[in-house]
GROMACS .gro file of C-alpha atoms in nm:
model
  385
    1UNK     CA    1   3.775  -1.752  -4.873
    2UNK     CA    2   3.794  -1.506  -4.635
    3UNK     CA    3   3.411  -1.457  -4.603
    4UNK     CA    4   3.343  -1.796  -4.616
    5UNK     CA    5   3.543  -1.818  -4.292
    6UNK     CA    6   3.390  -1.528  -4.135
    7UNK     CA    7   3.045  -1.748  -4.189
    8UNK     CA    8   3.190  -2.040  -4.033
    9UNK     CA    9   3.266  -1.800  -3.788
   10UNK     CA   10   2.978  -1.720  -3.718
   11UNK     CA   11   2.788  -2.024  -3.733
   12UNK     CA   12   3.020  -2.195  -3.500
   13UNK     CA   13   2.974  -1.898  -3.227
   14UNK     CA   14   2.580  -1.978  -3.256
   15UNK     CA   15   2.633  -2.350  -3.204
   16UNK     CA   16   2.823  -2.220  -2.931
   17UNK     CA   17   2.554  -2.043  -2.696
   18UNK     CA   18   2.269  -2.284  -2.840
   19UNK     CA   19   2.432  -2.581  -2.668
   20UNK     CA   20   2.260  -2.708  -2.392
   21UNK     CA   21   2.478  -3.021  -2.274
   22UNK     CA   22   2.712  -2.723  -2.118
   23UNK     CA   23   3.056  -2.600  -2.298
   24UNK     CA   24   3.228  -2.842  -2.543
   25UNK     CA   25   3.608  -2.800  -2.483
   26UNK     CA   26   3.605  -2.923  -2.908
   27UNK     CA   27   3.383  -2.642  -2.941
   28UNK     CA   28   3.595  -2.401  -2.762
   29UNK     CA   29   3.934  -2.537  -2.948
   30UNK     CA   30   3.753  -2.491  -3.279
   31UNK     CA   31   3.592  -2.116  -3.228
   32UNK     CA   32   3.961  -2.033  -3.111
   33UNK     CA   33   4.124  -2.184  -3.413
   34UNK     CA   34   3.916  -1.979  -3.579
   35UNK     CA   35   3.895  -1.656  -3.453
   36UNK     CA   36   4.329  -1.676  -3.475
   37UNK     CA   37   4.297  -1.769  -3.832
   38UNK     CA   38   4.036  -1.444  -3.898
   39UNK     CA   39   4.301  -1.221  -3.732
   40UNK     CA   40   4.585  -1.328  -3.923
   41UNK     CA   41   4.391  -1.312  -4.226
   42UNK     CA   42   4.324  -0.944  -4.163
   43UNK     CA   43   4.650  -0.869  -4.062
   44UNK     CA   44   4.751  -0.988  -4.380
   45UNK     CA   45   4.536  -0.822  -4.590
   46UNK     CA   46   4.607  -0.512  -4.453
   47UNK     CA   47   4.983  -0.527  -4.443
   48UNK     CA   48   5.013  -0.627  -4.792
   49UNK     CA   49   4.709  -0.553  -5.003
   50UNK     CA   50   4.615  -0.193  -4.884
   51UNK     CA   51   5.016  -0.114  -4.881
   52UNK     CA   52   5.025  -0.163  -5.224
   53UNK     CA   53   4.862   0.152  -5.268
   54UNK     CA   54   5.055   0.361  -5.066
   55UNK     CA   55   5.372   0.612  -5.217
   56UNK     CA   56   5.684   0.342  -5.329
   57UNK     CA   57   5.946   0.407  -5.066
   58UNK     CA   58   6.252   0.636  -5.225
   59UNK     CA   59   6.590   0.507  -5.100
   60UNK     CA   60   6.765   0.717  -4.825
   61UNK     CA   61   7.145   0.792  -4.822
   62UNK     CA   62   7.202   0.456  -4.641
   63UNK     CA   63   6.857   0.276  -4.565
   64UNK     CA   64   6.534   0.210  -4.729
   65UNK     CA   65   6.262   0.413  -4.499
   66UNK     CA   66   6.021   0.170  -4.535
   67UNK     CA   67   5.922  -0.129  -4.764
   68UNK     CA   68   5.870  -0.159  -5.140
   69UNK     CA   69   5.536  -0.395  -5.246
   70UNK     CA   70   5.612  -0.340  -5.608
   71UNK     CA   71   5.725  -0.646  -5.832
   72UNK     CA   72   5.978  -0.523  -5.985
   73UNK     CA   73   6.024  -0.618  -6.359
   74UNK     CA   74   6.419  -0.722  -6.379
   75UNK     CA   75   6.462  -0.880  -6.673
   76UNK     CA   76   6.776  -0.734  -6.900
   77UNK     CA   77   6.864  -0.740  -7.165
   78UNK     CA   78   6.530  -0.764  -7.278
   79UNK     CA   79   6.592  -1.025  -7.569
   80UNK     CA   80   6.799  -1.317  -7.413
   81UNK     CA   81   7.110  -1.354  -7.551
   82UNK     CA   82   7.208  -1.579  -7.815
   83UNK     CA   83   7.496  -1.821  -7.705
   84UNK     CA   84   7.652  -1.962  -8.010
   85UNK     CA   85   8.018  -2.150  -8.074
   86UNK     CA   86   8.180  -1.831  -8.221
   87UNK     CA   87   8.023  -1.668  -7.953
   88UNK     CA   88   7.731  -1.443  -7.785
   89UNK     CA   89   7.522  -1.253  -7.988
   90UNK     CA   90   7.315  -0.940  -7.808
   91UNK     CA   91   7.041  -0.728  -7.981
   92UNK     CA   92   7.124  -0.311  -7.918
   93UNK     CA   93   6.988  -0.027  -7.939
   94UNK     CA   94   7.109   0.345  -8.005
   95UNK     CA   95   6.882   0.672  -8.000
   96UNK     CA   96   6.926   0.969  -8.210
   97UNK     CA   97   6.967   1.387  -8.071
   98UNK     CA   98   6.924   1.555  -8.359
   99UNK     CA   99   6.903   1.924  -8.209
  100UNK     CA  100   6.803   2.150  -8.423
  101UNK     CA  101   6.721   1.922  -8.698
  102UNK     CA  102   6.470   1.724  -8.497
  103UNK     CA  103   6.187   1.953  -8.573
  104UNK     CA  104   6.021   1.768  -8.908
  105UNK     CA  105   5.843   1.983  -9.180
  106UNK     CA  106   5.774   1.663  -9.362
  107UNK     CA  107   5.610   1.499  -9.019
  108UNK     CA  108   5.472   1.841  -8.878
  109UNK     CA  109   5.664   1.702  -8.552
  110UNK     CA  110   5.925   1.635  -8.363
  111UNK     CA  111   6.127   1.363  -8.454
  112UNK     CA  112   6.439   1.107  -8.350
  113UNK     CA  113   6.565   0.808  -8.482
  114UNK     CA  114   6.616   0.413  -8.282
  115UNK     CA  115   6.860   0.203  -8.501
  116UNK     CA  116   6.900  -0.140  -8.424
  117UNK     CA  117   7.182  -0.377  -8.452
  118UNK     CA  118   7.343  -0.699  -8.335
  119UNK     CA  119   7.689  -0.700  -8.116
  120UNK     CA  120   7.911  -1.054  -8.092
  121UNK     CA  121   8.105  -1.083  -7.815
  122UNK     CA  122   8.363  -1.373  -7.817
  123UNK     CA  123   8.433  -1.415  -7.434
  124UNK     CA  124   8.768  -1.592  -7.509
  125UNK     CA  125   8.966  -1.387  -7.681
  126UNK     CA  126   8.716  -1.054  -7.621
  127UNK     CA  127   8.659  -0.996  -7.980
  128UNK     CA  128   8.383  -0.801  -8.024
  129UNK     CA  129   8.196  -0.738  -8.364
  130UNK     CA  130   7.892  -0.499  -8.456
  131UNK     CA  131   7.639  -0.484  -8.713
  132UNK     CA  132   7.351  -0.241  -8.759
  133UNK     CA  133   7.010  -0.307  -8.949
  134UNK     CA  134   6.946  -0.065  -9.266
  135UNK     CA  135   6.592   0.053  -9.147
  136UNK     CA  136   6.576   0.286  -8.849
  137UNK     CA  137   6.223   0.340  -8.643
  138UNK     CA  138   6.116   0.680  -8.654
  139UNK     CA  139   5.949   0.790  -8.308
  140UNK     CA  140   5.800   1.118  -8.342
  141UNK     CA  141   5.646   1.358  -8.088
  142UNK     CA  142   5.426   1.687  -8.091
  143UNK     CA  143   5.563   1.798  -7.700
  144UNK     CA  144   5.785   2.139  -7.730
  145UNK     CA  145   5.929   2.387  -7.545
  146UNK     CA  146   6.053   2.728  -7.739
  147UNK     CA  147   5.972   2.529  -8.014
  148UNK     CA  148   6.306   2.249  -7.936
  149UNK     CA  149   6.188   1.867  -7.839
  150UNK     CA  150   6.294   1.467  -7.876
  151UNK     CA  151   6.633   1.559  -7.856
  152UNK     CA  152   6.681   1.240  -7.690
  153UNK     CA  153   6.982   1.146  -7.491
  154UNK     CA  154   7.017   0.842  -7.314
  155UNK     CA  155   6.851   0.490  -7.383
  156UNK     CA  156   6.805   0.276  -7.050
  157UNK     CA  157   6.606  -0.053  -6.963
  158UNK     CA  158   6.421  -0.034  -6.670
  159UNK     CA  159   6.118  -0.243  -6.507
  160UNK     CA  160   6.084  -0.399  -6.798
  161UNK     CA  161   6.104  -0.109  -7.040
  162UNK     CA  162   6.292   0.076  -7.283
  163UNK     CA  163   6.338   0.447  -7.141
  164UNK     CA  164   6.458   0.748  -7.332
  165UNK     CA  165   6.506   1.108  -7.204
  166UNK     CA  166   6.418   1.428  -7.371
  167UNK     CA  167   6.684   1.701  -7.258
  168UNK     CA  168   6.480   1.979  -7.332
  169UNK     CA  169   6.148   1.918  -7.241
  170UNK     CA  170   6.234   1.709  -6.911
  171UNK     CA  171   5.998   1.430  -7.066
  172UNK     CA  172   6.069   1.062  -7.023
  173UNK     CA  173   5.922   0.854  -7.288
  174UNK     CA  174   5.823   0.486  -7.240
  175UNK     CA  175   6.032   0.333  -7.631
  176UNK     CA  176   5.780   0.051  -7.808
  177UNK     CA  177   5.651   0.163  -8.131
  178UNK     CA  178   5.671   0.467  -8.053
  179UNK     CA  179   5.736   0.679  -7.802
  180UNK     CA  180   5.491   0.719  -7.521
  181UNK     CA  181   5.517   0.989  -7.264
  182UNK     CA  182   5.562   0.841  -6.907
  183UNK     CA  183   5.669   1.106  -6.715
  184UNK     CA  184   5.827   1.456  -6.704
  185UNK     CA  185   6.122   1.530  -6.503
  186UNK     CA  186   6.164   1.930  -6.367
  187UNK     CA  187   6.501   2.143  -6.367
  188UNK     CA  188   6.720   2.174  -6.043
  189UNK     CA  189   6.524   2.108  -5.718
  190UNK     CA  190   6.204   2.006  -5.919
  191UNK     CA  191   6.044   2.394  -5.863
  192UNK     CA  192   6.069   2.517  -6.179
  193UNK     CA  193   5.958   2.628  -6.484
  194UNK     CA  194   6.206   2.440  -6.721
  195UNK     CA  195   6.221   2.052  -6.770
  196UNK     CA  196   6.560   1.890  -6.618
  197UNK     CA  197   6.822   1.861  -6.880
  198UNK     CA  198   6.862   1.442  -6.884
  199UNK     CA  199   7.198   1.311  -7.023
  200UNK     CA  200   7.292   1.021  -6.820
  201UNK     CA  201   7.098   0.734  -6.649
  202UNK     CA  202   7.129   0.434  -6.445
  203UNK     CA  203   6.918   0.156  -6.220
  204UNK     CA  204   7.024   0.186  -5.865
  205UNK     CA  205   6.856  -0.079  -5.580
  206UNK     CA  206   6.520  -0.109  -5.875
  207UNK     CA  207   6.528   0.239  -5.872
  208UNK     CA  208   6.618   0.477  -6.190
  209UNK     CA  209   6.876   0.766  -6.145
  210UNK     CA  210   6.867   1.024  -6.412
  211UNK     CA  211   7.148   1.303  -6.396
  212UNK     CA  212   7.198   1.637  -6.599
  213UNK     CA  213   7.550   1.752  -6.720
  214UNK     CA  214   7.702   1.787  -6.388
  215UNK     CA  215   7.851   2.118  -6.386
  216UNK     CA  216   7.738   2.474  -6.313
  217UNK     CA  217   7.495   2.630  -6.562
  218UNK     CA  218   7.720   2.932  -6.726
  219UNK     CA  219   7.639   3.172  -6.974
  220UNK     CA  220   7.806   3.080  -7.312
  221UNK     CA  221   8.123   3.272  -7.188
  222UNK     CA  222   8.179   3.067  -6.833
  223UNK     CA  223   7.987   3.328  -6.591
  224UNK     CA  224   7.780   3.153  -6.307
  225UNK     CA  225   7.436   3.149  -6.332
  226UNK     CA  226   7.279   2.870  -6.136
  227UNK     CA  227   7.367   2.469  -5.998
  228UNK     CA  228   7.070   2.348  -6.120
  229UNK     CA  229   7.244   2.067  -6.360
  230UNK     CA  230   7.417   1.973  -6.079
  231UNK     CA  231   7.081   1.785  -5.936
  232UNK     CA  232   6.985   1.441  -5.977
  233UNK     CA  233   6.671   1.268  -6.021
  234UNK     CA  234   6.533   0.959  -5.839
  235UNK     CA  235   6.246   0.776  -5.999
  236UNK     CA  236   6.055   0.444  -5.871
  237UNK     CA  237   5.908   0.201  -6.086
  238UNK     CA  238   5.555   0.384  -6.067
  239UNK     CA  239   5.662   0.721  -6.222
  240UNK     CA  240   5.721   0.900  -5.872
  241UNK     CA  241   6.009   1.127  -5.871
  242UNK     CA  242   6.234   1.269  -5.631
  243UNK     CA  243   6.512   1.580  -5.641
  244UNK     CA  244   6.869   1.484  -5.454
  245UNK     CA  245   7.110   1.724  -5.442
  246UNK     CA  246   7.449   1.596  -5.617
  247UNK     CA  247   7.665   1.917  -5.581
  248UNK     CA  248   7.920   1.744  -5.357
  249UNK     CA  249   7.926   1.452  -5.577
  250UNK     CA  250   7.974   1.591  -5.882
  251UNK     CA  251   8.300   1.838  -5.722
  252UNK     CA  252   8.454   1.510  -5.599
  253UNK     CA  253   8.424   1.340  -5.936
  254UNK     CA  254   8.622   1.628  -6.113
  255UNK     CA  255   8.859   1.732  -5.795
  256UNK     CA  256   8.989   1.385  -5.881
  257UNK     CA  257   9.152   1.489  -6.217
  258UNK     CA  258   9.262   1.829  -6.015
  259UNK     CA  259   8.932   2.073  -6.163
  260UNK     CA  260   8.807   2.350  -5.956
  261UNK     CA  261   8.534   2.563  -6.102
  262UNK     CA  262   8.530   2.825  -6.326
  263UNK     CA  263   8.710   2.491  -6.460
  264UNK     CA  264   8.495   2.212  -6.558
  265UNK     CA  265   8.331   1.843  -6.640
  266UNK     CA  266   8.055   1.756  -6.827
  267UNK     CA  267   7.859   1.434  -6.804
  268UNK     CA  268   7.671   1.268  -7.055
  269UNK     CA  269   7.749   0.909  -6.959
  270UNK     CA  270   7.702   0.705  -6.579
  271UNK     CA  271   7.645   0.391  -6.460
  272UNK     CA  272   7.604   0.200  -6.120
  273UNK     CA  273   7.750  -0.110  -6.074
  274UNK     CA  274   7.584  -0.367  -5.894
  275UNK     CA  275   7.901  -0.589  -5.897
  276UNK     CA  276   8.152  -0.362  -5.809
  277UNK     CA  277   7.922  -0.164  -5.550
  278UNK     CA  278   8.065   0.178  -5.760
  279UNK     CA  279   7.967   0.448  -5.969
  280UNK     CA  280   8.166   0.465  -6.293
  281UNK     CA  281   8.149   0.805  -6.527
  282UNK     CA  282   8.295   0.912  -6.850
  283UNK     CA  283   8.292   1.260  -6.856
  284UNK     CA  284   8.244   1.392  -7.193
  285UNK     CA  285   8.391   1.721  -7.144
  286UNK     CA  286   8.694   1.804  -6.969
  287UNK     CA  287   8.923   2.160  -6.864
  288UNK     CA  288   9.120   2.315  -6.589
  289UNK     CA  289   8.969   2.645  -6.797
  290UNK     CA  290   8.662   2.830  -6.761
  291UNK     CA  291   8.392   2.733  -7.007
  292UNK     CA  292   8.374   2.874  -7.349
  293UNK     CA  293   8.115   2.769  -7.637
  294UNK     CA  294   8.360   2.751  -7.888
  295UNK     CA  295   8.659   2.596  -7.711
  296UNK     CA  296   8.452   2.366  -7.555
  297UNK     CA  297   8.403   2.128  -7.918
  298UNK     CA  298   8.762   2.061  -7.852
  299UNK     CA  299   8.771   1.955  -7.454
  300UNK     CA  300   8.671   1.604  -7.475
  301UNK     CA  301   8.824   1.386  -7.176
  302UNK     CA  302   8.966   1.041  -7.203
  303UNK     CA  303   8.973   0.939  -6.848
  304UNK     CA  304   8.701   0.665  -6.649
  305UNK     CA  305   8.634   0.792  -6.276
  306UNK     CA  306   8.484   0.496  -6.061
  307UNK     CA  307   8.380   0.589  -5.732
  308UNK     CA  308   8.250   0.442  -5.395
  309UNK     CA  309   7.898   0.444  -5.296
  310UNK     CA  310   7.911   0.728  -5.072
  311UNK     CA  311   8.174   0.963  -5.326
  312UNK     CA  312   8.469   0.917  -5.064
  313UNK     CA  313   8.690   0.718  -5.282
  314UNK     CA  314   8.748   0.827  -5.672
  315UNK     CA  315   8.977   0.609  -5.882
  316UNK     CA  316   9.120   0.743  -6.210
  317UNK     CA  317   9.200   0.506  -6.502
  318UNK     CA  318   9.334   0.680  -6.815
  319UNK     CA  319   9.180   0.624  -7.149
  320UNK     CA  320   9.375   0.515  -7.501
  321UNK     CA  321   9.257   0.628  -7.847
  322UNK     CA  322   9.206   0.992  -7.729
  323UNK     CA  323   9.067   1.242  -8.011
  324UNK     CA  324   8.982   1.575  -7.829
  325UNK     CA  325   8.679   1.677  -8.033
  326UNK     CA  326   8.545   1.319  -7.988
  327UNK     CA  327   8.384   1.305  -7.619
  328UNK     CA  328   8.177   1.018  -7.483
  329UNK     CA  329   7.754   0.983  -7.476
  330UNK     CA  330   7.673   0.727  -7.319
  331UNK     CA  331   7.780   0.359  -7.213
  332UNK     CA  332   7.668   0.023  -7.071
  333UNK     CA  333   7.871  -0.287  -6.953
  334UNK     CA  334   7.882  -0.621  -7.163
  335UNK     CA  335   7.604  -0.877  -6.974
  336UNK     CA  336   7.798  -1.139  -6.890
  337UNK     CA  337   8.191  -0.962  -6.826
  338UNK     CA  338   8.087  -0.905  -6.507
  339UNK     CA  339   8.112  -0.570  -6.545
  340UNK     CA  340   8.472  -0.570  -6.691
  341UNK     CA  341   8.360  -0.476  -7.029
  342UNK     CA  342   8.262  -0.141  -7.136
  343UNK     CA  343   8.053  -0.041  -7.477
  344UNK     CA  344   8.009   0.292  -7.533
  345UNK     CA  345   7.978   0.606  -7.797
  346UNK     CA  346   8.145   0.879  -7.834
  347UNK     CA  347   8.053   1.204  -8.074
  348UNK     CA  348   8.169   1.484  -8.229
  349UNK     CA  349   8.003   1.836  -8.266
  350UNK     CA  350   8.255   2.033  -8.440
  351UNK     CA  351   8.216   2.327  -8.652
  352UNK     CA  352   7.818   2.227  -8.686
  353UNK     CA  353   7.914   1.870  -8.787
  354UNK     CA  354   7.815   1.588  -8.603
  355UNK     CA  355   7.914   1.205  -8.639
  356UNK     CA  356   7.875   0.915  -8.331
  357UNK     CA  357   8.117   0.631  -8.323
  358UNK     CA  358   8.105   0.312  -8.100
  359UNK     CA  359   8.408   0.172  -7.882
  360UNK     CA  360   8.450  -0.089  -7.649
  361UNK     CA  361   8.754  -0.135  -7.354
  362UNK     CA  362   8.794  -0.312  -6.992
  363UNK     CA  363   8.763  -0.111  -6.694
  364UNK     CA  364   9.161  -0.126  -6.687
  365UNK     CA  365   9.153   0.095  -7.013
  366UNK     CA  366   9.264  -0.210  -7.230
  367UNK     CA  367   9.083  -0.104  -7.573
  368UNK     CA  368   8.909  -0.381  -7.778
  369UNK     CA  369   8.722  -0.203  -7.987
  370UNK     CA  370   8.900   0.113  -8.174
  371UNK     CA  371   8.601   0.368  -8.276
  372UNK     CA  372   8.426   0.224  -8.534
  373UNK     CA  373   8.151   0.535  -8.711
  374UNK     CA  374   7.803   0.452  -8.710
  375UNK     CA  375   7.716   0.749  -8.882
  376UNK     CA  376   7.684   1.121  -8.916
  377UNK     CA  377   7.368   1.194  -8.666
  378UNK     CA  378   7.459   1.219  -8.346
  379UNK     CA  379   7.348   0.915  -8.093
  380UNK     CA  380   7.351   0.987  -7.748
  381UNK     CA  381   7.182   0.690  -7.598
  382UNK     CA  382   7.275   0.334  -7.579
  383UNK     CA  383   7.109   0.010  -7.470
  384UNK     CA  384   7.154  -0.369  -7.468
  385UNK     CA  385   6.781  -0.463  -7.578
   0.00000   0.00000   0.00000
């Protein structure tokens, strides 16, 4: 279309100066018509087609610095719901760490599990039941570094996918299948050698936050060595990524429950809230003490910190059921409780045993769902799919 009006265009201009009864004023309303419509159409094309191939705009502290041409994909869960008398019915997801153990003989790889269940959720009395299928998918990888890899540890949807993080080669694999590598996240300020230690991750304003622990990096014994964990990572639907600095954030989080370092929090579970406008964590790991390998199986927290947008404002809610080598791993809220509801695990390493259980409570701390076991591999991501 727009070089059959450039023809017209044309063809009109020559009609123009072949004219020999003098100027039409038709003539002259017509080539004018035109020529506006040719601008406009340019204008067009370059402000939105050629745009799309610039850098997608990263979100600054308060503003967007420019505009975002992507079509963002926000459909979640990804399997509609299933809206029955008894009640809702929502296909989940959960994604296996397996540490060590994740390095397959048998596969001559690197392996993790995805199990797959069904959660009812009966919105008038908030009962809430959970079943899991028998067959897991095996996703298996051949990425490594120092021989460690698909220790995955957080399950998110996002543009239309199923994300999953691997906290020790900084790799973020695209979940079908199998697991396809999308893109690789870098320790601390993104200029390093090491990939970024993933544990928690959210969708912020179409954008995908992905944070480490939260804490200083100490040697096993609590001695400083670097902040690096204490970085997030902001990702856009097309792969970019982007370091932030979270240090403040992360201090504010903990000062809340009155922890300075060498005392310490560990995160392994965050989410934003589009409803409430907050950030609401779970640490996993709690203590007034300096860090030690040992004592630290048995410094699980039981509180939920929700915070304002900008970290000025940190409300504490305590947490029932509390089992101190029992921390949480991740969490999502219930579709549909307007983000009242919370589902999450919670694991155990202790004395080189492992076992993930899943719980569910309201933002006020009223538990619904006392920990039910899943299993003895540990799970550290979870997902409405």
């Amino acid at each position: 279309m727009f070089l059959s009006l450039l023809r017209d265009w044309k063809y009109t201009f020559r009609i123009f100066n072949l004219h020999k009864g003098g100027i039409s004023p038709v003539r002259i309303y017509n080539l004018h018509l035109i020529t506006v419509i040719v601008i406009l159409l340019i204008t067009f094309f370059l402000y939105n087609y050629l745009s799309t191939f610039k850098t997608v705009c990263y979100e600054n502290d308060k503003l967007m610095t420019c505009l975002d041409y992507y079509k963002y994909n926000s459909t979640y869960p990804l399997t509609a719901p299933i809206a029955k008398p008894t009640g809702i019915s929502y296909r989940i997801a959960i994604i296996s760490d397996l540490d060590l153990e994740a390095k397959s003989l048998l596969h001559k790889s690197w392996i993790s599990f995805l199990k797959k269940g069904i959660l009812s959720w009966d919105p008038h009395n908030d009962k809430i039941h959970i079943s899991w299928e028998k067959k897991e998918l095996l996703l298996s990888s051949s990425f490594v570094i120092n021989d460690r890899g698909m220790e995955l540890s957080e399950l998110i949807t996002f543009d239309g996918r199923l994300l999953s993080f691997d906290d020790r080669t900084g790799i973020v694999y695209d979940i079908e299948d199998k697991a396809y590598p999308w893109t690789i996240l870098i320790d601390g300020d993104g200029r390093s050698s090491k990939g970024f230690k993933s544990e928690w991750a959210t969708v912020k304003n179409n954008f995908l936050y992905v944070g480490s622990i939260g804490k200083e990096w100490t040697s096993s014994s609590g001695e400083f060595i670097h902040n690096n964990p204490m970085w997030i990572k902001i990702i856009s639907p097309r792969g970019e990524v982007k370091s932030v600095n979270w240090i403040n954030n992360y201090k504010k989080l903990r000062q809340a429950v009155n922890i300075e370092f060498p005392g310490y929090m560990i995160h392994e579970s965050g989410v934003w809230s589009n409803i409430h406008k907050c950030w609401f964590f779970i640490p996993r790991r709690c203590s007034v003490k300096q860090y030690n390998e040992t004592e630290d199986e048995k410094m699980s927290c039981n509180v939920l910190l929700k915070a304002d947008e900008e970290f000025n404002y940190v409300e504490v809610t305590q947490l029932n059921n509390w089992i101190p080598i029992r921390g949480f791993s991740s969490f999502k809220f219930l579709p549909g409780s307007e983000d009242k509801i919370i589902i999450a695990l919670k694991t155990e390493e202790y004395q080189s045993q492992t076992a993930t259980y899943i719980t569910a409570f309201t933002i006020n701390g009223k538990l619904l769902l006392p920990d039910l076991k899943i299993g003895d591999y540990k799970y550290e991501g979870f997902e409405f799919i």
